[in-house]
Coordinates of C-alpha atoms in Angstrom, one line a residue:
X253 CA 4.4 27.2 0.5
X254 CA 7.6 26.0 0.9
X255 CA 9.9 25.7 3.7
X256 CA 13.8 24.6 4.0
X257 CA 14.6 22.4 6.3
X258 CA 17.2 20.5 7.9
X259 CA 17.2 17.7 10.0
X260 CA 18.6 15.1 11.9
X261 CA 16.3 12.4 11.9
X262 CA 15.5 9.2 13.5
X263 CA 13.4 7.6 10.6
X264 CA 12.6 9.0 6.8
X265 CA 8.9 8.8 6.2
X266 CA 7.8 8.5 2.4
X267 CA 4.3 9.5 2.4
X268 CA 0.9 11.3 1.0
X269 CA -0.1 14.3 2.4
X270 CA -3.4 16.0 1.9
X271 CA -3.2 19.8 0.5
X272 CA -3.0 22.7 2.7
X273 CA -6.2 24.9 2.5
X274 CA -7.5 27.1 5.4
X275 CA -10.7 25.7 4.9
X276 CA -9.4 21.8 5.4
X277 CA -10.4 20.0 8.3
X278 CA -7.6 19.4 11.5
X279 CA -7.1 16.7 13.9
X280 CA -7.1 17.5 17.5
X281 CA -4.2 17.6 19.9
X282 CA -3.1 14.1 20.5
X283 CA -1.4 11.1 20.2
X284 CA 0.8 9.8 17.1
X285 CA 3.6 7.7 16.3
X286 CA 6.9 7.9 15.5
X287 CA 8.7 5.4 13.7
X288 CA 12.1 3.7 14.1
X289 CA 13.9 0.4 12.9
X290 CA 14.8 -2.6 15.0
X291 CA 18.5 -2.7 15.7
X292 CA 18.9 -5.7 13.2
X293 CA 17.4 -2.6 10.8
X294 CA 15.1 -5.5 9.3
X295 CA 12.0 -3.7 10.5
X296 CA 9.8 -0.7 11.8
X297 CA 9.2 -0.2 15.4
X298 CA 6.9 2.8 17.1
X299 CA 6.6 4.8 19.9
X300 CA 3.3 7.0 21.0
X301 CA 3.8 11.2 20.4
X302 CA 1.6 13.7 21.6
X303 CA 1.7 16.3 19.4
X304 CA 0.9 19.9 20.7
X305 CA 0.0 21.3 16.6
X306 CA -2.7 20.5 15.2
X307 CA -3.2 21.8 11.8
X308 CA -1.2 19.8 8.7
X309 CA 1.2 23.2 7.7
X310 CA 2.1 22.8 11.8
X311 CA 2.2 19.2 12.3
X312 CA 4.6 18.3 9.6
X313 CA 7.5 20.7 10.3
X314 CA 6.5 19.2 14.4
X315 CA 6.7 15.2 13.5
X316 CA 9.4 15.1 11.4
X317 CA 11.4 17.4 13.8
X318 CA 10.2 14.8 16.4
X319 CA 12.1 12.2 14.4
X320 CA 15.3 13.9 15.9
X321 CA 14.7 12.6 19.3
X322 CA 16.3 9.5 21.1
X323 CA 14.1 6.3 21.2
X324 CA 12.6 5.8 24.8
X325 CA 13.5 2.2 23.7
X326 CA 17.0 1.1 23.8
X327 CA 16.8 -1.2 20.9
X328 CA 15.7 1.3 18.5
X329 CA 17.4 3.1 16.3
X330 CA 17.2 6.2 14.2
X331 CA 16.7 6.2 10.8
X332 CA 18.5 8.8 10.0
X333 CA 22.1 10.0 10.3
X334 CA 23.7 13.2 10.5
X335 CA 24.7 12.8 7.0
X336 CA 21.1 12.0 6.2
X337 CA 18.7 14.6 5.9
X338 CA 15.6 16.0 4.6
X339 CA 17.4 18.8 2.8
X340 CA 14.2 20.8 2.3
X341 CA 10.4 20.1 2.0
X342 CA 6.9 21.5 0.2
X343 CA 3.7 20.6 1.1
X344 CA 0.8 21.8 -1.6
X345 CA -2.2 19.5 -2.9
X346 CA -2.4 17.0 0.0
X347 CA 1.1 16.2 -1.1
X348 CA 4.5 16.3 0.6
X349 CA 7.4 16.5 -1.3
X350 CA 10.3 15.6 0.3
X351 CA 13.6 16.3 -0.7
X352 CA 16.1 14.5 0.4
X353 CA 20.5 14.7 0.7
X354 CA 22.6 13.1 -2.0
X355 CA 23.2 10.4 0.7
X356 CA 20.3 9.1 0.5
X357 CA 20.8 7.0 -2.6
X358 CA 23.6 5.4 -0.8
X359 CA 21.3 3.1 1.3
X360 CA 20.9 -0.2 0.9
X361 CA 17.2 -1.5 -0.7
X362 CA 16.3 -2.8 2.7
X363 CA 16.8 0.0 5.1
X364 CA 16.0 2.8 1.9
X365 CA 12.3 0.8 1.8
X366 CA 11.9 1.1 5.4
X367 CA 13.0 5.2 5.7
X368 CA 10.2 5.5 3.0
X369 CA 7.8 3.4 5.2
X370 CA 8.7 5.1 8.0
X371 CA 8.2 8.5 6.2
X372 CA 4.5 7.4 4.7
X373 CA 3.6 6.2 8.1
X374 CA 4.1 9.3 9.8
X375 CA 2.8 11.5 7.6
X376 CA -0.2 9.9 6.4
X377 CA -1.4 10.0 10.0
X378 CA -2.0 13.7 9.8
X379 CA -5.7 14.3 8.4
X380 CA -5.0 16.4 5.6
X381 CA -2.0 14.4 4.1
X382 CA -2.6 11.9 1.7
X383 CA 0.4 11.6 -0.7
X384 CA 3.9 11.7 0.2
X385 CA 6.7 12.5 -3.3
X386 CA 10.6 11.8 -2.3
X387 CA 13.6 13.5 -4.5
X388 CA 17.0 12.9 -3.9
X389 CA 19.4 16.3 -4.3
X390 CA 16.5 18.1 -6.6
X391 CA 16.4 14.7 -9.0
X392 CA 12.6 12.2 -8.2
X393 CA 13.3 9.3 -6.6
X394 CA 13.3 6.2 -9.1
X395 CA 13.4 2.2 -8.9
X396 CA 15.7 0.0 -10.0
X397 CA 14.5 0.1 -13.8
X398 CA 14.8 3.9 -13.8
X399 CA 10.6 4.7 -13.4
X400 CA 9.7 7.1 -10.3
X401 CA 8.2 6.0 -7.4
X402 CA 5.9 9.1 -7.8
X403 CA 3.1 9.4 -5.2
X404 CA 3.0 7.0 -1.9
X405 CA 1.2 6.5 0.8
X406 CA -0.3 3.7 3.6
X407 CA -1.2 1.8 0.4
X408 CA 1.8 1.2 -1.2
X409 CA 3.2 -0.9 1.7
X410 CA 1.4 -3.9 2.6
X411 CA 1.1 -6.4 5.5
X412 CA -0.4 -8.5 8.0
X413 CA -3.2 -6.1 9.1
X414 CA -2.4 -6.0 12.9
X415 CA 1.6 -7.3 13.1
X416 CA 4.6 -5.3 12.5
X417 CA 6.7 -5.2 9.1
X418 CA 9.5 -7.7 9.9
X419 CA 10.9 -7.0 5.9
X420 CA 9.8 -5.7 3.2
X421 CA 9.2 -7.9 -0.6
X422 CA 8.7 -5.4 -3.8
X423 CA 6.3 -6.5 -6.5
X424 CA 4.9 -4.8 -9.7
X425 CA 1.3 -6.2 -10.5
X426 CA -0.6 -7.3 -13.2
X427 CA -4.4 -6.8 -11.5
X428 CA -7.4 -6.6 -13.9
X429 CA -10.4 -4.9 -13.3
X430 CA -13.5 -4.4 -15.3
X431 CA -13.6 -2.0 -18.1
X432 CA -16.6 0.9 -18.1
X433 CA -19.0 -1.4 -19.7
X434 CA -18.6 -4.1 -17.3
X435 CA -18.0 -6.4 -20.0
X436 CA -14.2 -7.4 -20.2
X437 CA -10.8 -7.3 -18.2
X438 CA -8.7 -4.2 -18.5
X439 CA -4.8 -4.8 -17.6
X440 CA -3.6 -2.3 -14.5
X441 CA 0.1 -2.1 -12.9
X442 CA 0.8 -1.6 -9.7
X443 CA 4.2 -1.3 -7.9
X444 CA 3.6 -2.5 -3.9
X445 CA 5.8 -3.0 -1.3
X446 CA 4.6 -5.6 1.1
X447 CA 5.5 -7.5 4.7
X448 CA 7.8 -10.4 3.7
X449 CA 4.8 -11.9 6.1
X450 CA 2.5 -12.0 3.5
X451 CA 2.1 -14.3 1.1
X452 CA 1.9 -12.5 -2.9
X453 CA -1.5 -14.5 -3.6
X454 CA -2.9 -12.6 -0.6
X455 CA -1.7 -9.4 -1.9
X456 CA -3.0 -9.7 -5.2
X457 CA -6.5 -10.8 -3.8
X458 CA -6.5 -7.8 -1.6
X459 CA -5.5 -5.3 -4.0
X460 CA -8.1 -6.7 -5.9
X461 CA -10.7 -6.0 -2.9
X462 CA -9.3 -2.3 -2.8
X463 CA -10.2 -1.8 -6.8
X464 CA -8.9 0.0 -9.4
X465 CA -6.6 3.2 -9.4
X466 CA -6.5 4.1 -13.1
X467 CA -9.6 6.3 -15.1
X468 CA -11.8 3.7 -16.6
X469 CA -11.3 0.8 -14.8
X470 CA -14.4 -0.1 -12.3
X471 CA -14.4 -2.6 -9.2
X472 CA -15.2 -6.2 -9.5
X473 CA -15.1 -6.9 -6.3
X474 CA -17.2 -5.3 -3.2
X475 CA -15.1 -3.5 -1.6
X476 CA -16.6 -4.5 1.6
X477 CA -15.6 -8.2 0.9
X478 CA -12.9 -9.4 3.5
X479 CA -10.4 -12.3 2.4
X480 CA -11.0 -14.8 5.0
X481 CA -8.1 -17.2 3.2
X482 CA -5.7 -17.5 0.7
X483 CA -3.7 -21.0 0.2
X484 CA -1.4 -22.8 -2.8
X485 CA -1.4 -26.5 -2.9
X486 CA 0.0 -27.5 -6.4
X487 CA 0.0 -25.0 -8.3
X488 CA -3.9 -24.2 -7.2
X489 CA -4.9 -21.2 -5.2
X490 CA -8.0 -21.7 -2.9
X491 CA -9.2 -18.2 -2.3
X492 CA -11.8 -18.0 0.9
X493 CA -14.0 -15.0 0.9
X494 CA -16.3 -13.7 2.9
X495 CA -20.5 -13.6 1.9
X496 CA -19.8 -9.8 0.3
X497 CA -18.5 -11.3 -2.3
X498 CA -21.6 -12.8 -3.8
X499 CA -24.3 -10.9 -2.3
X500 CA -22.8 -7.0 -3.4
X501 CA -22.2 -7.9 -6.1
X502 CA -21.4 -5.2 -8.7
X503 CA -22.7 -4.1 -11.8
X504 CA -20.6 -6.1 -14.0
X505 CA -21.0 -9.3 -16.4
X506 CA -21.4 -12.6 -14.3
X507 CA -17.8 -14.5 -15.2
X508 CA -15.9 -10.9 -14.3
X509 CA -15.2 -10.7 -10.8
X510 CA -14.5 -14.7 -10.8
X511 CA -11.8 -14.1 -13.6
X512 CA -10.8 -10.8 -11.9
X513 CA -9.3 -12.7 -9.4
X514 CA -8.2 -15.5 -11.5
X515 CA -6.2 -13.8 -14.1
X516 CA -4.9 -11.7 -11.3
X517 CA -3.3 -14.1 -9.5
X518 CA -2.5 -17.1 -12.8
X519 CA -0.8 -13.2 -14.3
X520 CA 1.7 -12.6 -10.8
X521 CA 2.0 -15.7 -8.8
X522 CA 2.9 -19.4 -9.6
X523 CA -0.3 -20.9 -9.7
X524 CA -2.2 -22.5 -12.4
X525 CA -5.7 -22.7 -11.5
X526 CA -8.0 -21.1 -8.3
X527 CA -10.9 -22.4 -6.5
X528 CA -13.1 -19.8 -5.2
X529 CA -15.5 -20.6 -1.9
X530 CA -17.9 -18.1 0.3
X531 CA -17.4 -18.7 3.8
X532 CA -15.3 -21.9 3.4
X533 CA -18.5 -23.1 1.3
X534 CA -17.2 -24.0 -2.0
X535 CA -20.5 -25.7 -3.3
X536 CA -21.9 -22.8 -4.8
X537 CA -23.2 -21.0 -7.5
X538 CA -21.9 -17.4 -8.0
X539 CA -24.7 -15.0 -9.7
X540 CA -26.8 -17.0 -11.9
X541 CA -24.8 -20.3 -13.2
X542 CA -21.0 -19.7 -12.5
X543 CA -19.9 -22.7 -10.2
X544 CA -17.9 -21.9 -7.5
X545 CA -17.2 -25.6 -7.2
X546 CA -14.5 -26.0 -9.9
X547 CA -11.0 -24.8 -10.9
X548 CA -10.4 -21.9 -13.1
X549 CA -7.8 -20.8 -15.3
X550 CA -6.7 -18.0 -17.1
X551 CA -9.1 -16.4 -19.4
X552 CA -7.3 -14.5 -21.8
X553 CA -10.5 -14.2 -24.4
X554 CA -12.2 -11.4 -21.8
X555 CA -8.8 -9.4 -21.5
X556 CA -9.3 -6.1 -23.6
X557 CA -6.1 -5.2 -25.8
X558 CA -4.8 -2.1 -24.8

């Protein structure tokens, strides 16, 4: 189905939305947010919406024409512009595909990051969205080395869990995750956008946490496992985590989840070696003989060529 709208809006929401089926489940009538920028346009802000609709092909025509109204909250601001619109939008496949006007690719990377946040936010709230596309005039939306953005939603912008964005870093990662045999590291990008807040070693160990997103790559890592800490001090990264990490442990060789992590972070950040510790205890053996109480490097030997 697909519907041509256009708007006025206060903020631009990138997001994934779930597919529409008769047959998929709805949220109730209630509350949700709707996002705006600070007025130094540096971050998000939100205020509480009750929605009257309350099936997705209802709610997302309802939010986004929400978007339109004035911020209770003097110093908000709308996103969008009268010369900034969703031109037109199609929802299919738990996706939203949102087309957007020519002026779009006129915004600065700051304030374009936080439309798309803004977008994903809102969207992603409603049960039966999960992915959220953006075009600009009919063309997919691409980075600054030309690649689409392709599919986003809540995942692909990170921060403090808890605080609001302030800014916004972009990173593409080098994670590795076990191959199907559980024997060696297979190499996977990922393109994130996360709170300047957040320190990149703390991203990479919690995208580790979340696991893999290509076909033949497995966890390393319970996902269950919280990061407790994550600290440089000379070029060595002490990584805290919490007792998931050794007692679920999954069914992979020994020295791969250790090196998971390690290669992770030696391969994005500017560290040189990691120390790993369970609950602040760092005297400990992982599995059956991998000491936890000793600094590890890169490993490029269990890295399978691709």
């Amino acid at each position: 189905m697909k519907r041509r709208v256009t708007f006025m809006l206060s903020i631009l929401f990138a997001c994934m939305l779930t597919g529409c089926s008769a047959n998929n489940p709805v949220r109730e009538k209630g509350d949700y947010y709707l996002y705006y920028t600070n007025i130094e346009e540096t971050g998000l802000q939100k205020e509480i919406y009750d929605a009257a609709a309350t099936s997705a092909e209802e709610l997302i025509p309802e939010l986004l024409g929400a978007l339109e109204r004035v911020p209770r909250e003097s110093s908000y601001m709308n996103l969008l512009t009268e010369d900034l619109k969703i031109e037109n939008y199609k929802y299919e496949d738990h996706t939203v595909k949102l087309n957007m006007s020519e002026s779009y690719g006129t915004l600065s990377k700051t304030k374009e990051v936080l439309l798309r946040a803004g977008l994903v936010r809102t969207l992603v709230q409603i049960d039966d969205v999960e992915y959220v596309t953006i075009s600009v005039a009919g063309e997919p939306l691409t980075d600054s080395t030309g690649a689409e953005i392709g599919l986003l939603n809540e995942d692909s912008f990170v921060e403090n869990s808890g605080k609001e964005i302030n800014s916004y870093m972009s990173s593409t990662l080098t994670l590795y995750f076990s191959d199907a045999e559980g024997s060696s590291l297979m190499a996977e990008s990922r393109k994130l956008y996360y709170s300047s807040n957040v320190p990149i070693e703390r991203v990479v160990v919690e995208q580790i946490v979340k696991g893999p997103r290509e076909e033949g790559h497995m966890a390393t890592v319970a996902s269950d496992t919280k990061v407790l800490g994550v600290t440089v001090v000379e070029d060595i990264c002490y990584v805290n985590l919490s007792r998931e990490f050794s007692e679920h442990t999954m069914n992979v060789q020994q020295e791969i989840p250790v090196y998971s992590i390690v290669n992770s972070l030696t391969a994005n950040c500017d560290v040189k070696k990691v120390q790993i510790s369970v609950e602040g205890e760092s005297n400990y053996v992982f599995r059956e003989n991998m000491d936890l109480n000793r600094y590890y490097e890169r490993n490029r030997d269990l890295i399978q060529q691709q």
